[in-house]
Amino acid sequence: NAGVTQTPKFRILKIGQSMTLQCTQDMNHNYMYWYRQDPGMGLKLIYYSVGAGITDKGEVPNGYNVSRSTTEDFPLRLELAAPSQTSVYFCASSLPRQAAFFGQGTRLTVV
Amino acid sequence: AQSVTQPDIHITVSEGASLELRCNYSYGATPYLFWYVQSPGQGLQLLLKYFSGDTLVQGIKGFEAEFKRSQSSFNLRKPSVHWSDAAEYFCAVVSSNTGNQFYFGTGTSLTVIP
């Protein structure tokens, strides 16, 4: 009963490096989301997906890319890391108009 | 556009005292509303949800929330706070006409003093 699993939990990147944050869910949810959380700012939606092969931008998509080749997986790609991308990233999944289930988060620091 | 406002950034209550966390939303249609709790270093855990029907909903850990359409509010309450309730609380609304996006408030940080 894993739910939503994110890897890695922590990562330090140098400016200009790239990385992929992994997210997988085993609940057969068609909706998946990536949020970033910054102190005092709540959660901001980066990208979301309504099903395999379909993705769309959220509120703060610049500097990120996603793909959704399967129902289970929704990786988030940072191509050229910048200090402004230092944040905690959360992946979530849901069924339509149902509560979202969240992963434990990835704490990313860009130096 | 949909939005959620949590006017209280930080609240401090004594253990055993009652608690009310405020949430106001802006949404054109019937909203789907949620309260989540986040402990330090953890993900978000669902406390309760409102979809329709009875406007007073019960959740886990003794929490409840009341939906008031006339006030566009969905305030979270607990009659007697425990030290373990210290955490960050987020209110959220779902938009069913834009990809089921969740819109979150900025959160309320709760401190419980003995």
Short mmCIF file of C-alpha atoms in Angstrom, two decimals:
data_model
loop_
_atom_site.label_atom_id
_atom_site.label_comp_id
_atom_site.label_asym_id
_atom_site.label_seq_id
_atom_site.Cartn_x
_atom_site.Cartn_y
_atom_site.Cartn_z
CA ASN A 1 0.00 0.00 0.00
CA ALA A 2 2.65 2.51 -1.12
CA GLY A 3 0.41 5.36 -2.39
CA VAL A 4 2.53 8.12 -3.93
CA THR A 5 6.29 7.57 -3.88
CA GLN A 6 8.83 10.29 -4.61
CA THR A 7 12.56 9.93 -5.09
CA PRO A 8 14.99 11.26 -4.06
CA LYS A 9 14.08 12.74 -0.67
CA PHE A 10 16.96 15.20 -0.70
CA ARG A 11 19.23 16.56 -3.40
CA ILE A 12 21.81 19.29 -3.80
CA LEU A 13 22.41 20.56 -7.33
CA LYS A 14 24.90 23.01 -8.73
CA ILE A 15 23.65 25.86 -10.88
CA GLY A 16 23.19 24.68 -14.45
CA GLN A 17 22.93 20.98 -13.63
CA SER A 18 19.90 18.94 -14.55
CA MET A 19 17.96 16.28 -12.73
CA THR A 20 14.71 14.34 -12.73
CA LEU A 21 12.43 14.04 -9.73
CA GLN A 22 10.66 10.72 -9.86
CA CYS A 23 7.03 10.16 -8.87
CA THR A 24 5.00 6.99 -9.04
CA GLN A 25 1.57 6.06 -7.73
CA ASP A 26 -0.08 2.68 -7.39
CA MET A 27 -3.70 3.77 -6.93
CA ASN A 28 -4.60 3.90 -10.64
CA HIS A 29 -5.34 7.62 -10.36
CA ASN A 30 -5.68 9.40 -13.66
CA TYR A 31 -4.78 12.86 -12.30
CA MET A 32 -1.25 13.64 -11.19
CA TYR A 33 0.32 16.90 -10.07
CA TRP A 34 3.62 18.53 -9.22
CA TYR A 35 3.70 21.31 -6.65
CA ARG A 36 6.48 23.34 -5.13
CA GLN A 37 6.29 24.66 -1.60
CA ASP A 38 8.15 27.73 -0.46
CA PRO A 39 7.93 29.22 3.05
CA GLY A 40 4.83 31.36 3.50
CA MET A 41 3.70 30.77 -0.08
CA GLY A 42 1.61 27.64 0.20
CA LEU A 43 1.74 25.18 -2.67
CA LYS A 44 2.11 26.34 -6.24
CA LEU A 45 1.14 24.05 -9.12
CA ILE A 46 3.96 23.45 -11.60
CA TYR A 47 2.43 20.92 -13.99
CA TYR A 48 -0.44 18.50 -13.96
CA SER A 49 -1.68 15.57 -16.00
CA VAL A 50 -5.20 14.27 -16.59
CA GLY A 51 -4.01 10.94 -17.94
CA ALA A 52 -1.25 9.13 -19.77
CA GLY A 53 0.05 11.22 -22.67
CA ILE A 54 -1.63 14.43 -21.51
CA THR A 55 0.11 17.16 -19.53
CA ASP A 56 -0.53 20.84 -18.98
CA LYS A 57 1.11 23.82 -17.33
CA GLY A 58 0.15 25.03 -13.93
CA GLU A 59 0.86 28.34 -12.26
CA VAL A 60 4.70 28.19 -12.23
CA PRO A 61 5.95 25.97 -15.10
CA ASN A 62 9.02 27.92 -16.22
CA GLY A 63 12.23 25.94 -15.88
CA TYR A 64 10.48 22.57 -15.62
CA ASN A 65 9.26 19.84 -17.92
CA VAL A 66 7.14 16.74 -17.40
CA SER A 67 6.06 13.63 -19.22
CA ARG A 68 3.36 11.07 -18.56
CA SER A 69 4.00 7.91 -20.54
CA THR A 70 2.15 5.64 -18.10
CA THR A 71 -0.68 6.04 -15.59
CA GLU A 72 1.70 5.34 -12.72
CA ASP A 73 4.65 7.63 -13.42
CA PHE A 74 4.94 11.41 -13.65
CA PRO A 75 8.58 12.57 -13.59
CA LEU A 76 9.53 16.24 -13.26
CA ARG A 77 12.62 17.41 -15.14
CA LEU A 78 14.80 20.40 -14.26
CA GLU A 79 17.03 21.16 -17.24
CA LEU A 80 19.20 24.06 -16.02
CA ALA A 81 18.96 24.35 -12.27
CA ALA A 82 18.78 27.86 -10.83
CA PRO A 83 18.84 29.05 -7.21
CA SER A 84 15.19 30.09 -7.58
CA GLN A 85 14.33 26.42 -7.90
CA THR A 86 15.46 25.70 -4.36
CA SER A 87 12.26 24.43 -2.82
CA VAL A 88 10.37 21.41 -1.56
CA TYR A 89 8.62 19.54 -4.35
CA PHE A 90 5.51 17.46 -3.86
CA CYS A 91 3.92 15.02 -6.23
CA ALA A 92 0.24 14.14 -5.80
CA SER A 93 -2.43 12.08 -7.48
CA SER A 94 -6.20 11.92 -7.42
CA LEU A 95 -9.36 10.73 -9.06
CA PRO A 96 -11.71 13.37 -10.53
CA ARG A 97 -13.14 15.65 -7.82
CA GLN A 98 -11.65 13.48 -5.09
CA ALA A 99 -8.99 14.23 -2.50
CA ALA A 100 -5.40 14.30 -3.64
CA PHE A 101 -2.84 12.00 -2.08
CA PHE A 102 0.64 13.42 -1.61
CA GLY A 103 4.12 11.99 -1.59
CA GLN A 104 6.60 12.76 1.18
CA GLY A 105 8.36 15.44 -0.82
CA THR A 106 11.78 16.12 -2.31
CA ARG A 107 13.89 18.84 -0.73
CA LEU A 108 16.03 20.40 -3.45
CA THR A 109 18.81 22.91 -2.91
CA VAL A 110 20.52 24.63 -5.84
CA VAL A 111 23.91 26.16 -5.04
CA ALA B 1 -10.37 32.61 -11.06
CA GLN B 2 -10.40 30.21 -8.16
CA SER B 3 -8.54 31.19 -5.02
CA VAL B 4 -8.27 30.31 -1.37
CA THR B 5 -7.48 32.70 1.45
CA GLN B 6 -6.30 31.71 4.88
CA PRO B 7 -6.13 35.02 6.74
CA ASP B 8 -4.23 33.74 9.76
CA ILE B 9 -0.56 33.05 9.09
CA HIS B 10 0.13 31.80 12.60
CA ILE B 11 -2.07 30.86 15.56
CA THR B 12 -1.06 29.93 19.09
CA VAL B 13 -3.45 28.11 21.41
CA SER B 14 -3.14 26.44 24.78
CA GLU B 15 -3.50 22.69 25.00
CA GLY B 16 -7.13 21.82 25.73
CA ALA B 17 -8.44 25.06 24.26
CA SER B 18 -10.73 25.17 21.24
CA LEU B 19 -9.44 25.98 17.77
CA GLU B 20 -10.85 27.58 14.66
CA LEU B 21 -8.83 28.08 11.49
CA ARG B 22 -10.36 30.29 8.85
CA CYS B 23 -10.63 29.61 5.14
CA ASN B 24 -12.37 31.65 2.47
CA TYR B 25 -12.63 30.62 -1.15
CA SER B 26 -13.51 32.20 -4.42
CA TYR B 27 -15.18 29.82 -6.82
CA GLY B 28 -18.03 30.21 -9.28
CA ALA B 29 -19.66 26.80 -9.05
CA THR B 30 -20.24 24.41 -6.18
CA PRO B 31 -16.81 23.91 -4.68
CA TYR B 32 -15.11 20.77 -3.56
CA LEU B 33 -13.26 21.77 -0.40
CA PHE B 34 -10.51 20.12 1.60
CA TRP B 35 -8.39 20.61 4.70
CA TYR B 36 -4.91 19.11 4.84
CA VAL B 37 -2.37 18.97 7.66
CA GLN B 38 1.40 18.96 7.26
CA SER B 39 3.79 18.00 10.03
CA PRO B 40 7.39 19.22 9.74
CA GLY B 41 9.29 17.40 7.01
CA GLN B 42 6.23 15.46 5.92
CA GLY B 43 3.79 15.46 3.06
CA LEU B 44 0.20 16.63 3.28
CA GLN B 45 -2.38 14.45 4.96
CA LEU B 46 -6.09 14.80 4.30
CA LEU B 47 -8.11 15.85 7.36
CA LEU B 48 -11.53 16.14 5.79
CA LYS B 49 -13.41 17.01 2.63
CA TYR B 50 -16.68 18.59 1.56
CA PHE B 51 -18.41 17.74 -1.70
CA SER B 52 -22.11 18.27 -1.06
CA GLY B 53 -24.87 17.53 1.42
CA ASP B 54 -24.47 18.15 5.13
CA THR B 55 -22.54 21.37 5.60
CA LEU B 56 -20.84 20.15 8.77
CA VAL B 57 -18.26 17.50 7.96
CA GLN B 58 -16.28 15.35 10.34
CA GLY B 59 -12.68 14.40 9.75
CA ILE B 60 -9.85 12.52 11.35
CA LYS B 61 -8.17 13.41 14.64
CA GLY B 62 -11.35 15.03 16.02
CA PHE B 63 -11.47 17.85 13.46
CA GLU B 64 -14.62 19.17 11.82
CA ALA B 65 -15.35 21.91 9.30
CA GLU B 66 -18.44 23.85 8.35
CA PHE B 67 -19.26 24.95 4.82
CA LYS B 68 -21.07 28.29 4.65
CA ARG B 69 -21.97 29.22 1.11
CA SER B 70 -23.25 32.68 2.05
CA GLN B 71 -19.85 33.54 3.54
CA SER B 72 -17.74 31.54 1.06
CA SER B 73 -16.07 29.97 4.05
CA PHE B 74 -14.94 26.53 5.14
CA ASN B 75 -13.53 26.96 8.64
CA LEU B 76 -11.80 24.15 10.48
CA ARG B 77 -12.56 23.54 14.15
CA LYS B 78 -11.52 21.33 17.01
CA PRO B 79 -13.09 21.53 20.48
CA SER B 80 -9.95 20.59 22.43
CA VAL B 81 -6.46 20.89 20.95
CA HIS B 82 -3.70 18.39 21.74
CA TRP B 83 0.02 19.14 21.63
CA SER B 84 0.33 16.74 18.68
CA ASP B 85 -1.93 19.04 16.61
CA ALA B 86 0.92 21.52 16.18
CA ALA B 87 1.48 21.60 12.42
CA GLU B 88 0.75 23.57 9.25
CA TYR B 89 -2.82 23.49 8.00
CA PHE B 90 -3.87 24.07 4.40
CA CYS B 91 -7.27 24.69 2.92
CA ALA B 92 -7.80 23.75 -0.73
CA VAL B 93 -10.51 23.93 -3.40
CA VAL B 94 -10.79 21.86 -6.53
CA SER B 95 -11.67 23.29 -9.89
CA SER B 96 -13.52 20.66 -11.87
CA ASN B 97 -13.50 22.69 -15.09
CA THR B 98 -9.72 23.13 -15.35
CA GLY B 99 -8.18 19.70 -15.11
CA ASN B 100 -9.18 19.03 -11.54
CA GLN B 101 -6.56 21.48 -10.27
CA PHE B 102 -6.24 21.98 -6.54
CA TYR B 103 -5.85 25.57 -5.34
CA PHE B 104 -4.25 25.91 -1.93
CA GLY B 105 -4.23 28.67 0.64
CA THR B 106 -0.92 29.87 2.02
CA GLY B 107 -1.39 27.85 5.19
CA THR B 108 -1.83 28.51 8.90
CA SER B 109 0.89 27.46 11.29
CA LEU B 110 -0.45 26.20 14.62
CA THR B 111 1.57 26.31 17.83
CA VAL B 112 0.22 24.55 20.91
CA ILE B 113 1.51 25.65 24.30
CA PRO B 114 1.26 23.44 27.38
#
